[in-house]
Short mmCIF file of N, CA and C in Angstrom, two decimals:
data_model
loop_
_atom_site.label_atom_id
_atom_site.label_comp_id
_atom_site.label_asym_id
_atom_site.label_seq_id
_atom_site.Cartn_x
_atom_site.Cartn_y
_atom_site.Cartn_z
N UNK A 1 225.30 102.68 156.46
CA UNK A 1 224.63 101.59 155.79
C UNK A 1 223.90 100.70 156.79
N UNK A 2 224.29 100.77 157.95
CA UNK A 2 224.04 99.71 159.09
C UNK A 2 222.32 100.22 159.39
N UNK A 3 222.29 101.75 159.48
CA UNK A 3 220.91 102.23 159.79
C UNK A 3 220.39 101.66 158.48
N UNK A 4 220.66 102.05 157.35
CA UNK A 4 219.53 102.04 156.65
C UNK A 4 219.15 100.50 156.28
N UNK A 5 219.99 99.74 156.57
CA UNK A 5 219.43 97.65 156.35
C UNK A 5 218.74 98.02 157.35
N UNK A 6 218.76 98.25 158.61
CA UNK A 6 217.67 98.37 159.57
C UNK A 6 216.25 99.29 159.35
N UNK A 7 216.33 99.85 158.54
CA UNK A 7 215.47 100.90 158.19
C UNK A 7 214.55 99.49 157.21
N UNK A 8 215.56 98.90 156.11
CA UNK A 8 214.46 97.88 155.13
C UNK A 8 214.19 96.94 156.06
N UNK A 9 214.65 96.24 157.27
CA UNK A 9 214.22 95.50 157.71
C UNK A 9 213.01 95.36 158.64
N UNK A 10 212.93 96.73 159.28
CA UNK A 10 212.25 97.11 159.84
C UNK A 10 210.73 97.40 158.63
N UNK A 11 210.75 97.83 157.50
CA UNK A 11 209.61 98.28 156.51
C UNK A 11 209.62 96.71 156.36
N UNK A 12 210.28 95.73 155.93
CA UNK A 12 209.74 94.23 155.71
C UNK A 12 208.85 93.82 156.93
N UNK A 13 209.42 93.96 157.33
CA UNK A 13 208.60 93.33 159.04
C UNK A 13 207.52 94.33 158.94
N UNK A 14 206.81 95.33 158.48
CA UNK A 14 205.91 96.11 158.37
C UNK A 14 204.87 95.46 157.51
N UNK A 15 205.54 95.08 156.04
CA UNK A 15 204.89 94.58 155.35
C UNK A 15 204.43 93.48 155.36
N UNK A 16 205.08 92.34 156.16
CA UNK A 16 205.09 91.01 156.05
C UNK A 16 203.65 90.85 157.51
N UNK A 17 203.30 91.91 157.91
CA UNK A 17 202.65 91.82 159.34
C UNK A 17 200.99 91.69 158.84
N UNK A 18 201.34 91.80 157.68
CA UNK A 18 199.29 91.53 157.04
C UNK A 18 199.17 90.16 156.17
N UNK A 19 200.76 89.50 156.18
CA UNK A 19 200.46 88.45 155.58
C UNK A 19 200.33 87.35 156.87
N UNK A 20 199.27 86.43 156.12
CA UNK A 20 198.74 85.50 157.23
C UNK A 20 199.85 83.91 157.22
N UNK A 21 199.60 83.29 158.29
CA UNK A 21 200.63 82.52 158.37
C UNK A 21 200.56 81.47 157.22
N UNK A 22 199.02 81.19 157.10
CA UNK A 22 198.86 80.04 155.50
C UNK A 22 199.47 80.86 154.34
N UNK A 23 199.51 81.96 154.25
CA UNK A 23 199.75 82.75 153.11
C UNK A 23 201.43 82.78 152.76
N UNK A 24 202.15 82.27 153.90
CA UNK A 24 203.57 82.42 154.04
C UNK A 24 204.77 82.24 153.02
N UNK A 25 204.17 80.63 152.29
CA UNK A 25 204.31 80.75 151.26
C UNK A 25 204.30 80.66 150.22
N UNK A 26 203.07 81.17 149.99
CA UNK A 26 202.80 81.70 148.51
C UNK A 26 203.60 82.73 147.83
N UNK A 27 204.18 82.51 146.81
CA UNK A 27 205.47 83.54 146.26
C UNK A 27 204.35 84.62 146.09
N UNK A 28 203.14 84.87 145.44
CA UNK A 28 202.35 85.93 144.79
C UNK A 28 202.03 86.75 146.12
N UNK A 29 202.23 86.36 147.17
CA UNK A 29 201.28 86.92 148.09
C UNK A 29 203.14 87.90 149.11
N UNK A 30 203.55 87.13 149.02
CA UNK A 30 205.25 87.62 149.72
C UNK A 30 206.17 88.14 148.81
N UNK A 31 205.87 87.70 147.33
CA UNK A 31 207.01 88.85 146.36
C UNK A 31 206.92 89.92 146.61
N UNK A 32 205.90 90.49 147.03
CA UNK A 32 206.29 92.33 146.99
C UNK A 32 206.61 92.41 148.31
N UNK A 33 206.39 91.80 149.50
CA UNK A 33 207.39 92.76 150.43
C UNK A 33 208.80 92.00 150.25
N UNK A 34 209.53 90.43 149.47
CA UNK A 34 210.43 90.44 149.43
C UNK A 34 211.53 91.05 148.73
N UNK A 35 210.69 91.56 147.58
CA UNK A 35 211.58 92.27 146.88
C UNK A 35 211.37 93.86 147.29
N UNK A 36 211.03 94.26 147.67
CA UNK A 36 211.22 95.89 148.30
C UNK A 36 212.18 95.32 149.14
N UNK A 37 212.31 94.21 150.61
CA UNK A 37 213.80 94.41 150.66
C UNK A 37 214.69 94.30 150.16
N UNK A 38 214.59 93.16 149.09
CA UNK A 38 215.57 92.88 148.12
C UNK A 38 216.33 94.50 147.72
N UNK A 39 215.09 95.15 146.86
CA UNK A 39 215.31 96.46 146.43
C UNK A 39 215.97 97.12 147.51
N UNK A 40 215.53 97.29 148.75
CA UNK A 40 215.86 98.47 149.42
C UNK A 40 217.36 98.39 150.47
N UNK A 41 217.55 97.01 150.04
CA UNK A 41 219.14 96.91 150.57
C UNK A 41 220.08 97.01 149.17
N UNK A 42 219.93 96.81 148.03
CA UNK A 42 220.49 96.89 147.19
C UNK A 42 220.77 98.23 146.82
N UNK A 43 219.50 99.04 146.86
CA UNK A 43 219.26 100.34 146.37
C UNK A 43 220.30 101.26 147.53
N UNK A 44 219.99 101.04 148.80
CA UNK A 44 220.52 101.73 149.76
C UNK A 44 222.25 101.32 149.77
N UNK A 45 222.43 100.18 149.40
CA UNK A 45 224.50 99.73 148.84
C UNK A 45 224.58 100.54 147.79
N UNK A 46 224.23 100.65 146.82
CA UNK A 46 224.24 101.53 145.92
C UNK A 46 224.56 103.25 145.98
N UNK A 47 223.44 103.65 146.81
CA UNK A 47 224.02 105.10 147.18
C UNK A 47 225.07 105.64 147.74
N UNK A 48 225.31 104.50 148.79
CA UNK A 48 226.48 104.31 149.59
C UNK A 48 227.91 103.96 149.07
N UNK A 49 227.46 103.81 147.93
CA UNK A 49 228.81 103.03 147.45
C UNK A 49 229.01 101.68 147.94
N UNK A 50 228.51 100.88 148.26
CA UNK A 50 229.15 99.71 148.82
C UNK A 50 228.83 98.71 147.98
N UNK A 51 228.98 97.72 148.26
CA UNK A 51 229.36 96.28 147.32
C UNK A 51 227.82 95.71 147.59
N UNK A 52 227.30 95.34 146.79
CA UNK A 52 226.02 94.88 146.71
C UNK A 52 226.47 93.19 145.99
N UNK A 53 226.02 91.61 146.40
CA UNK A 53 225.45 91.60 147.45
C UNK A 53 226.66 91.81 148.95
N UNK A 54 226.33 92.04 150.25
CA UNK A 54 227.31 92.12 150.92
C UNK A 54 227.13 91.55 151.88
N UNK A 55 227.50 91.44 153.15
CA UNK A 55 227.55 90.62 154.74
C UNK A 55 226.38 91.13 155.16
N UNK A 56 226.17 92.20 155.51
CA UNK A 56 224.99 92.94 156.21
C UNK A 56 223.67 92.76 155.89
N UNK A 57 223.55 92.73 154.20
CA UNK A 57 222.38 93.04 153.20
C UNK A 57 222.11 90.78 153.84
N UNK A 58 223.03 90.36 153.24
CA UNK A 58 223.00 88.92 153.31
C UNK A 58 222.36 88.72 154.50
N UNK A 59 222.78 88.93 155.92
CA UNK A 59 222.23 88.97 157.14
C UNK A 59 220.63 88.80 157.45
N UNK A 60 220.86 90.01 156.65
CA UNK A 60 219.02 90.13 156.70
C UNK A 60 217.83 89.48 155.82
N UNK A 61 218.52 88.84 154.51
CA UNK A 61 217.63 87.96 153.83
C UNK A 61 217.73 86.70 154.54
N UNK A 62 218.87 86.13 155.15
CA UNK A 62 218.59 85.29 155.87
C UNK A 62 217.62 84.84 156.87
N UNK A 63 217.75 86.21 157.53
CA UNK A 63 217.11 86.51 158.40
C UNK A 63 215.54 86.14 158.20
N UNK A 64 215.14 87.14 157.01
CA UNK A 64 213.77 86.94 156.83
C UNK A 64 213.60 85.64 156.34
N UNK A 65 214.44 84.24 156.12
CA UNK A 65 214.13 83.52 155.14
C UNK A 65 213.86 82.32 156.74
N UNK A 66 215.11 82.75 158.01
CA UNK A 66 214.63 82.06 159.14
C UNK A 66 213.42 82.26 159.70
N UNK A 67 212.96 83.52 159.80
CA UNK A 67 212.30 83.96 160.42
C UNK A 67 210.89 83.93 159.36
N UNK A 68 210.44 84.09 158.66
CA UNK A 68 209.21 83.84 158.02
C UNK A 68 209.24 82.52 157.02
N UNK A 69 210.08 82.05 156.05
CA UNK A 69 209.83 81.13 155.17
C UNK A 69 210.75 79.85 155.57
N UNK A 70 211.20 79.70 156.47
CA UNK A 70 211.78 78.24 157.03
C UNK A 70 210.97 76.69 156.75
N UNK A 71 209.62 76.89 157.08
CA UNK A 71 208.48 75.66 156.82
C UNK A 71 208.52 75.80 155.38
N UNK A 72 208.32 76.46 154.51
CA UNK A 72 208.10 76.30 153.55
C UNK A 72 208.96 74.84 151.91
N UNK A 73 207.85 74.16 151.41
CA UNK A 73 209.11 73.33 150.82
C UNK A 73 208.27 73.03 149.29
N UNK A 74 208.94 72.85 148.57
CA UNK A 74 208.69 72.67 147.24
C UNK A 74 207.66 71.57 147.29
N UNK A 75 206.42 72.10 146.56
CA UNK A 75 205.12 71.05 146.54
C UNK A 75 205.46 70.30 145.25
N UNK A 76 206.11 70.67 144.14
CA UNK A 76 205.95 69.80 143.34
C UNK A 76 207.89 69.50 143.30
N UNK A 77 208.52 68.54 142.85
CA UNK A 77 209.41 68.40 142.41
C UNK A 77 210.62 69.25 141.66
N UNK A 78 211.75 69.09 142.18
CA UNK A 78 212.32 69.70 140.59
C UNK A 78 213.25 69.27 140.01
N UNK A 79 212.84 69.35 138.89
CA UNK A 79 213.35 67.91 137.56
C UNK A 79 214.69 68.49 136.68
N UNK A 80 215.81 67.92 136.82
CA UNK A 80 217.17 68.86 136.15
C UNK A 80 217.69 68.10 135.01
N UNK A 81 218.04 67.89 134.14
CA UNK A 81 218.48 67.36 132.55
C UNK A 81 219.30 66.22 133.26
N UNK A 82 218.82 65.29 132.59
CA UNK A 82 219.71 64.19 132.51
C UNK A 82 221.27 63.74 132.35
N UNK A 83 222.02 63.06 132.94
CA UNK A 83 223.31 63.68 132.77
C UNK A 83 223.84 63.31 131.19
N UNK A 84 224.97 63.86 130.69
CA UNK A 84 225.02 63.65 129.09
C UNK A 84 225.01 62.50 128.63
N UNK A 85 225.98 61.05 129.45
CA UNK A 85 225.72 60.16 128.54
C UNK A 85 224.23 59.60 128.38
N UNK A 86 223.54 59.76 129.20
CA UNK A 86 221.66 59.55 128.86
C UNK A 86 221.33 60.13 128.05
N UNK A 87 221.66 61.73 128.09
CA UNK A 87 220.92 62.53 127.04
C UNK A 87 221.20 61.92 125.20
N UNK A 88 222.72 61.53 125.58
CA UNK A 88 223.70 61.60 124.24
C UNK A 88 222.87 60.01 123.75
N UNK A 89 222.61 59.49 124.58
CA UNK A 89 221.86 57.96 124.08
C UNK A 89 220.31 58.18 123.75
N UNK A 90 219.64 59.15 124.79
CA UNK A 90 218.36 59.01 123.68
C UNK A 90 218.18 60.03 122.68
N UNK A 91 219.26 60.47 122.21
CA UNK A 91 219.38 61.14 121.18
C UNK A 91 219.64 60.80 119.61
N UNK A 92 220.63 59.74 120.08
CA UNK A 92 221.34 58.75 119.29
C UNK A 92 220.37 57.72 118.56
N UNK A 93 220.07 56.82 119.33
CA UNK A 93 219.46 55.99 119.49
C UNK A 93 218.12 55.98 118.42
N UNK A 94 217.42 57.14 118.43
CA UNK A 94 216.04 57.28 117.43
C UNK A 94 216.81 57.47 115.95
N UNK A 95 217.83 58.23 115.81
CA UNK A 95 218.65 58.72 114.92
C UNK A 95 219.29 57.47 113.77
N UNK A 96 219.38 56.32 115.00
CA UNK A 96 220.31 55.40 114.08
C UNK A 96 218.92 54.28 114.09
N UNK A 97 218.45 54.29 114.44
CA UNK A 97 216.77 53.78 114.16
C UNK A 97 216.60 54.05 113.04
N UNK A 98 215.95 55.36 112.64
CA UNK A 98 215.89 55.99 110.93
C UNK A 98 216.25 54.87 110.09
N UNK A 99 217.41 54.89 109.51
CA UNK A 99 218.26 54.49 108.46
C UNK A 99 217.54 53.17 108.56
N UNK A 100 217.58 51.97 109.82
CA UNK A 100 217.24 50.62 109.94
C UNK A 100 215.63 50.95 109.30
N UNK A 101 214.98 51.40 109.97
CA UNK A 101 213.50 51.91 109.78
C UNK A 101 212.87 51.79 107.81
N UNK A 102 213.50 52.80 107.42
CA UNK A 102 213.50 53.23 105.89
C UNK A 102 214.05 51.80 105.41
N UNK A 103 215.18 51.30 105.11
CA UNK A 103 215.69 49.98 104.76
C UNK A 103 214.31 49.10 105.23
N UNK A 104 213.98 48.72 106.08
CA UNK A 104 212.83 48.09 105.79
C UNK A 104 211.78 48.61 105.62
N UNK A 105 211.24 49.23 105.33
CA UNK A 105 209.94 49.90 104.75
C UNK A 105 210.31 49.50 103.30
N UNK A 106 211.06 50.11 102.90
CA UNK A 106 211.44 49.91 101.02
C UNK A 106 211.78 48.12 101.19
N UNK A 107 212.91 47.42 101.75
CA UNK A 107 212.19 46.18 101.61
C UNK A 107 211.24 45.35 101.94
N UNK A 108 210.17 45.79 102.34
CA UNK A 108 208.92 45.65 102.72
C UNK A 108 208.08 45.82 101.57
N UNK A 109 208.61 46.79 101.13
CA UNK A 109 207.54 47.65 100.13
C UNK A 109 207.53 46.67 98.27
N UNK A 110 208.93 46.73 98.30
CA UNK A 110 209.43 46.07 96.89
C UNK A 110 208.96 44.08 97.23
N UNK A 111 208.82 43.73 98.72
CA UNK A 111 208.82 42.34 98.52
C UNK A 111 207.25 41.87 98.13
N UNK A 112 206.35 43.27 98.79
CA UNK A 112 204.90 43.27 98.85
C UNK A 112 204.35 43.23 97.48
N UNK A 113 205.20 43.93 96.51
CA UNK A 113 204.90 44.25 95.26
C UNK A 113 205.12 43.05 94.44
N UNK A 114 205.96 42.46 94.80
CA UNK A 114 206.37 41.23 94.04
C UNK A 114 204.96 40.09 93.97
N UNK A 115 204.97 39.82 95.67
CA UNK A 115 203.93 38.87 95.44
C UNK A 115 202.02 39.06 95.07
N UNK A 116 202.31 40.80 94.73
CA UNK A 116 201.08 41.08 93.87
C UNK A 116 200.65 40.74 92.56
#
């Protein structure tokens, strides 16, 4: 198993040798040689019998993640759900609005009529 992670690591480093350094990281431009190693350490644990993900296979995504995508950092933000009691309040909140809402509309409605 030891040759053949060296075998994908060696074809990554093949592939990754036409991508340019601005291009580094762009996911569209580096998904396909990351996932052929992805694939080709998984695929190669597989034949072997061995435990997929494992120490070795791990090694080497690291590897490529020190060694080519280290600079790389999220251009836009990323935004994760609010924790529950926020969620559970602006949920609530429009809900028990309603009922107040309608109650005055209809007495709104019946007082408007009156003084017609």
């Amino acid at each position: 198993y030891t040759d053949l992670t060296e075998f994908c690591w060696e074809y990554f480093v093949y592939l990754m040798r036409n991508v340019t350094t601005s291009e580094l990281c762009e996911w569209k431009v580096i998904s396909r040689p990351y996932s052929e190693l992805q694939h080709c350490l998984e695929d190669g644990a597989e034949r072997l019998n061995y435990s997929y993900p494992n120490a070795l296979a791990e090694r080497y995504i690291f590897q490529s993640h020190h060694r080519y995508f280290h600079n790389c950092t999220l251009e836009h933000p990323v935004y994760f759900d609010p924790p529950e009691d926020v969620l559970l309040a602006m949920i609530i909140a429009p809900i028990c609005l309603i009922p107040f809402l309608v109650t005055l509309v209809i007495w709104r409605s019946k007082d408007g009529s009156a003084q017609a």
